[in-house]
Short mmCIF file of C-alpha atoms in Angstrom, two decimals:
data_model
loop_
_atom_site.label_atom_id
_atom_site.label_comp_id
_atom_site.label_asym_id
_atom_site.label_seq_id
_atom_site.Cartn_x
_atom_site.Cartn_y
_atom_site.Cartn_z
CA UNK A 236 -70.43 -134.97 -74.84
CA UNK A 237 -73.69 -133.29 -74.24
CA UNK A 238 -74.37 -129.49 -72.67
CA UNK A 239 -75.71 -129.35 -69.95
CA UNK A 240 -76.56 -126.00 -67.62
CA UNK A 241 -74.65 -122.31 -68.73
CA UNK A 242 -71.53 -124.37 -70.13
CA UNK A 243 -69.62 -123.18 -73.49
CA UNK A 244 -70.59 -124.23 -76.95
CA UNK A 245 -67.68 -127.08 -78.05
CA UNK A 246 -66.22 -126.64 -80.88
CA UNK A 247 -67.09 -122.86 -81.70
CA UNK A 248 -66.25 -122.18 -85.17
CA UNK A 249 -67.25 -118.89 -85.72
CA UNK A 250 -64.40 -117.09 -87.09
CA UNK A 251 -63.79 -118.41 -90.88
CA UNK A 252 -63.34 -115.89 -93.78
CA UNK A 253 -67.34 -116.74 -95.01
CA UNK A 254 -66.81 -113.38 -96.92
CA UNK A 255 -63.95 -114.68 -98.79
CA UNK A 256 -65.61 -117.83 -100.06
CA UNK A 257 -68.90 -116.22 -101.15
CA UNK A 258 -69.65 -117.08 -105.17
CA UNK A 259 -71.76 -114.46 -106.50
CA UNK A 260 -72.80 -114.19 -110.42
CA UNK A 261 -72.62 -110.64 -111.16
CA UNK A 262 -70.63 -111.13 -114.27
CA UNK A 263 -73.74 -113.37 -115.54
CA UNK A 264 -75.31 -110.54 -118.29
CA UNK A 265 -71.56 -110.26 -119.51
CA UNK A 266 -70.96 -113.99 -119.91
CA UNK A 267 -74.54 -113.95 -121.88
CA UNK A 268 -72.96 -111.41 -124.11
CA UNK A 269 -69.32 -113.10 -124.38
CA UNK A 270 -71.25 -116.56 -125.21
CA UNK A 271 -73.32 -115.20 -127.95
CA UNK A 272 -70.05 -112.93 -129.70
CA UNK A 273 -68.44 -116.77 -129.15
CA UNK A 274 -71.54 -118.21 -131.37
CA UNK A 275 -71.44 -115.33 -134.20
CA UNK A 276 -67.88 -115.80 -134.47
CA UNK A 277 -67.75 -119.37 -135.06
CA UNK A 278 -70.97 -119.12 -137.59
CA UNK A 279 -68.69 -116.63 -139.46
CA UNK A 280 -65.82 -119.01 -139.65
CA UNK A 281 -67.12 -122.00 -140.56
CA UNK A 282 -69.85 -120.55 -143.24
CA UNK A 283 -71.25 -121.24 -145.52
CA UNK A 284 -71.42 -124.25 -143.47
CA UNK A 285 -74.36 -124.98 -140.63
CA UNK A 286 -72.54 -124.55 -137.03
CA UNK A 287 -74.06 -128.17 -135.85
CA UNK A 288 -74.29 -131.64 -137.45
CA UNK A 289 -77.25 -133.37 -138.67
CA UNK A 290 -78.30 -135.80 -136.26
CA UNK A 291 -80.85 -139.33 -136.90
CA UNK A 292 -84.27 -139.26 -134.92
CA UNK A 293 -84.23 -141.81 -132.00
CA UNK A 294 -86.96 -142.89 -130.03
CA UNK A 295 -86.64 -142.02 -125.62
CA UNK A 296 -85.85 -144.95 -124.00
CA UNK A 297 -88.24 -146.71 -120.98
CA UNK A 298 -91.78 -147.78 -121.56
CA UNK A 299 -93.11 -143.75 -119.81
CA UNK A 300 -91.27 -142.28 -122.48
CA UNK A 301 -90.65 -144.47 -125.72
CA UNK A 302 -93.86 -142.73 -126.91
CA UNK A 303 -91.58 -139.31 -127.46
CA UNK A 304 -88.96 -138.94 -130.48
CA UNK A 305 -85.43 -136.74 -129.91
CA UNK A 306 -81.61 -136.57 -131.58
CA UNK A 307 -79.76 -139.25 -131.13
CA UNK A 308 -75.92 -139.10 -130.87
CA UNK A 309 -75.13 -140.30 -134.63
CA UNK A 310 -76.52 -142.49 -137.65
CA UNK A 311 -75.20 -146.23 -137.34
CA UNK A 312 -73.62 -147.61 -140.12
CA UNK A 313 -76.46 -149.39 -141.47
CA UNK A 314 -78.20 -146.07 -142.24
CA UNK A 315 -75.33 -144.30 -143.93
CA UNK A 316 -74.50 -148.19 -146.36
CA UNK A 317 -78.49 -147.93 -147.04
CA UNK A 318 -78.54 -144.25 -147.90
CA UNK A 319 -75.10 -144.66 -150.19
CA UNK A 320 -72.95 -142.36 -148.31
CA UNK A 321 -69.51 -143.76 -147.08
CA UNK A 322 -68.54 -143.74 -143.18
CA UNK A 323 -65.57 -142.03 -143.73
CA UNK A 324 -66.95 -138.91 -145.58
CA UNK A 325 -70.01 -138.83 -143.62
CA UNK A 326 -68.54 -136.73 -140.48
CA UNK A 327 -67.22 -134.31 -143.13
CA UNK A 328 -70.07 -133.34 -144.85
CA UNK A 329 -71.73 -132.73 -141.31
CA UNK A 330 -73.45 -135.51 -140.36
CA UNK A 331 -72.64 -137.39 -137.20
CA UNK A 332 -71.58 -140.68 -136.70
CA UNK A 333 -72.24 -143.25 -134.36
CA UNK A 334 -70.49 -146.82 -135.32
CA UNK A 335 -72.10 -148.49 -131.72
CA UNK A 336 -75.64 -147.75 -132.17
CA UNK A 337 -77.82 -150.43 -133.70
CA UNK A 338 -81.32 -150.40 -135.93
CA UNK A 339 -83.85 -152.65 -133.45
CA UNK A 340 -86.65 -151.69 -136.00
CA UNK A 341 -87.13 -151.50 -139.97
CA UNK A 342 -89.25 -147.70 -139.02
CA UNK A 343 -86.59 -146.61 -137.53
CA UNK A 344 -83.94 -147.44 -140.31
CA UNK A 345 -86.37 -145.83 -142.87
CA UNK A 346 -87.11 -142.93 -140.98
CA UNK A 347 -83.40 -141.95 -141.11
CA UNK A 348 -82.73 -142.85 -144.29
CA UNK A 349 -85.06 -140.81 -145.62
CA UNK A 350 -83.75 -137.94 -143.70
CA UNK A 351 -80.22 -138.80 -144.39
CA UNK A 352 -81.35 -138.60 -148.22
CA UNK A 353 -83.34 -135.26 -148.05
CA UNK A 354 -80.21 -133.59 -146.02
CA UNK A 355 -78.14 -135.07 -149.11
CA UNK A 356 -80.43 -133.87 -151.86
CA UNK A 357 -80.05 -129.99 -150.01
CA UNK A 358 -76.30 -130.25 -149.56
CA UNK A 359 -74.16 -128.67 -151.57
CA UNK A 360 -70.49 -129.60 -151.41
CA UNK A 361 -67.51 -127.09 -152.41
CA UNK A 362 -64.20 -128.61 -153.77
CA UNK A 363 -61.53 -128.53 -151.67
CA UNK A 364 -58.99 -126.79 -153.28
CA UNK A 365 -60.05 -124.54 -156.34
CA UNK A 366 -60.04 -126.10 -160.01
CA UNK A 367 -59.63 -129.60 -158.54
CA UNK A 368 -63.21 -130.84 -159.02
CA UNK A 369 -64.45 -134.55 -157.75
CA UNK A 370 -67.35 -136.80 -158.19
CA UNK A 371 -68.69 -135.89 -154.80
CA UNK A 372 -68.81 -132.18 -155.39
CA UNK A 373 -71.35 -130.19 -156.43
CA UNK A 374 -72.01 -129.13 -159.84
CA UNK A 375 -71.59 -125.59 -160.79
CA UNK A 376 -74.84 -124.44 -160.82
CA UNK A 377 -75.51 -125.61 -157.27
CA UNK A 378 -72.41 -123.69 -156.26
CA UNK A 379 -73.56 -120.64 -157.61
CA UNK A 380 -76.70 -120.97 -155.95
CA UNK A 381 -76.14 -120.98 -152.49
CA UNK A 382 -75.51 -117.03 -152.78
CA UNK A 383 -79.62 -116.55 -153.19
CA UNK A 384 -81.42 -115.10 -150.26
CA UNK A 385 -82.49 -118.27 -147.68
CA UNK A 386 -79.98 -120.35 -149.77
CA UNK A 387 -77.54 -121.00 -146.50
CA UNK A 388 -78.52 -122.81 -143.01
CA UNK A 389 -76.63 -121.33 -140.23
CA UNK A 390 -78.48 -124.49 -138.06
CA UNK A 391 -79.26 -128.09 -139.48
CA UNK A 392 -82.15 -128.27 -137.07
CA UNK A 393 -84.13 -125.41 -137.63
CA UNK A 394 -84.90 -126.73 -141.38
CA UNK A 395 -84.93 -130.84 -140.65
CA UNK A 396 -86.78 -130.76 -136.82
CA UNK A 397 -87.28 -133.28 -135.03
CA UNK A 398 -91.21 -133.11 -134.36
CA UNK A 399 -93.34 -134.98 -131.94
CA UNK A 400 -96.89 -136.07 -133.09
CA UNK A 401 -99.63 -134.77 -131.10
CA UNK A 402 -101.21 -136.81 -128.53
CA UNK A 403 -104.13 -136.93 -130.35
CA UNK A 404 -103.11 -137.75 -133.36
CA UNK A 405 -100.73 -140.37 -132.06
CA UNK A 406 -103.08 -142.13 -130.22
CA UNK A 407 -106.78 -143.10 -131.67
CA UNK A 408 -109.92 -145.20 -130.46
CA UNK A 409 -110.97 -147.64 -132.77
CA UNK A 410 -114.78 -148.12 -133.01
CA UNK A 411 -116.43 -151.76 -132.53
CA UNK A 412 -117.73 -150.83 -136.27
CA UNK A 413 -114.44 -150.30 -137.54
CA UNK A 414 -113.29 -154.08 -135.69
CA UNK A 415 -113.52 -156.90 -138.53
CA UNK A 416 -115.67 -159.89 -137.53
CA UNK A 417 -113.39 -162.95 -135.56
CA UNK A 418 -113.84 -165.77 -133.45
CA UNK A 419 -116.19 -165.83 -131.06
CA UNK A 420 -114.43 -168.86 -129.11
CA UNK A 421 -111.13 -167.59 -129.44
CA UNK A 422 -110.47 -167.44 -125.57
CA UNK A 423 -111.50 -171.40 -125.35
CA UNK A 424 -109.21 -172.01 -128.38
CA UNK A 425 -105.87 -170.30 -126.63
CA UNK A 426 -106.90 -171.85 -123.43
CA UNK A 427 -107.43 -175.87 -125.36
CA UNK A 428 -103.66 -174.73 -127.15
CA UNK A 429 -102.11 -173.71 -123.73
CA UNK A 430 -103.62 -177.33 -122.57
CA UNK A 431 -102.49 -179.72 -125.72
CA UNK A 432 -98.72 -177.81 -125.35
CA UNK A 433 -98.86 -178.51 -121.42
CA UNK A 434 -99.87 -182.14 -121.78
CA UNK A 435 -98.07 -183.23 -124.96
CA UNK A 436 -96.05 -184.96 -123.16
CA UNK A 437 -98.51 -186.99 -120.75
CA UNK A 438 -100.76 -187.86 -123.25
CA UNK A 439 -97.74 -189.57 -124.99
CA UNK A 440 -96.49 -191.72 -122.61
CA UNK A 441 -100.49 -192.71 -121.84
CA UNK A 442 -100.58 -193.85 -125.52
CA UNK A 443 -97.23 -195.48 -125.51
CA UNK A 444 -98.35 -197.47 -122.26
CA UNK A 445 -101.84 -198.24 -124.00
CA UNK A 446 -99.83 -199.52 -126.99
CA UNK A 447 -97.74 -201.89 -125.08
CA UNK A 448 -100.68 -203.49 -123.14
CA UNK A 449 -102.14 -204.33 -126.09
CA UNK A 450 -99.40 -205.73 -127.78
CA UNK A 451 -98.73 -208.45 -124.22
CA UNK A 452 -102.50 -208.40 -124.59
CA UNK A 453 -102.22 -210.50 -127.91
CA UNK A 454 -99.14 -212.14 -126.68
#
């Protein structure tokens, strides 16, 4: 129903507790503080051991932004068999694992095989319980050294980044110099292939029908 002339509003809701449902954020600079006591306490209990997990470079998805490299969610299994380390102990020496992603590229399986072998190379593994030494654990040497100054990595990413090439370095022009000498009638010879593959067929049956004529020709 439309108002017309000096007629009341309809449906005049005008006296709801507003004040009652207001969110405000004053408690935001002691959440800040909360969160970060939360961070420090968990880097305290799980040292000497980083607080996150290493993760493999993956490349954006979409043709805008395939250009760009970032963490992926884990290594596949392909990665871990071609660095040596077993699925299993992989996501408990910190590095994740992600049994449903697949290698579509031999750069990227290299890329994080390498860095799954430079993270193993820094690692340094402490036997479970004390005196009960495996293969898998570090030597004693190693274990001793992890009490040196800059020895321990609170986070995984701060010493393996993931790192973006430059836009200029990433993408070059290549001189007409630098271009190696090719065919000068390569467009006519893709165009005369695109033609024999498009009339293979035609030409065929032509020749098949020639052949018969002249075999009633002699007949």
């Amino acid at each position: 129903m439309t108002i017309k002339h000096n007629q009341q509003i309809q449906h005049n809701h005008f006296r709801k507790d507003w004040q009652r449902r207001v969110r405000t954020h004053f408690d935001q600079p002691g959440r800040k503080l909360r969160r970060r006591n939360a961070r420090l306490t968990k880097a305290a209990a799980v040292a000497p051991r980083p607080v996150d997990k290493l993760r493999p470079v993956v490349r954006c998805p979409t043709i805008k932004y395939n250009r760009r490299v970032r963490a992926g969610r884990g290594f596949s299994l392909a990665e871990l068999k071609e660095a040596g380390i077993p699925r299993k102990l992989a996501s408990t020496i910190g590095i994740s694992v992600d049994p449903r992603r697949a290698n579509l590229s031999t750069e990227s399986l290299t890329a994080n095989v390498a860095r799954l072998k430079a993270y193993r190379a820094r690692l340094i593994l402490f036997p479970r319980k004390p005196g009960q030494h495996k293969k898998t654990d570090s030597s004693k040497e190693e274990l001793d050294s992890h009490k040196e100054e800059g020895k321990t990595v609170r986070n995984t990413i701060l010493v393996m980044p993931i790192v973006n090439e430059a836009r200029e370095k990433a993408i070059g022009e290549v001189k007409v110099s630098e271009m190696g000498e090719g065919d000068k009638d390569v467009y006519r010879k893709l165009r005369d292939a695109r033609s024999d593959a498009r009339l293979v067929g035609v030409r065929e049956k032509r020749a098949k029908a020639k052949a018969d004529e002249a075999s009633a020709a002699k007949k």
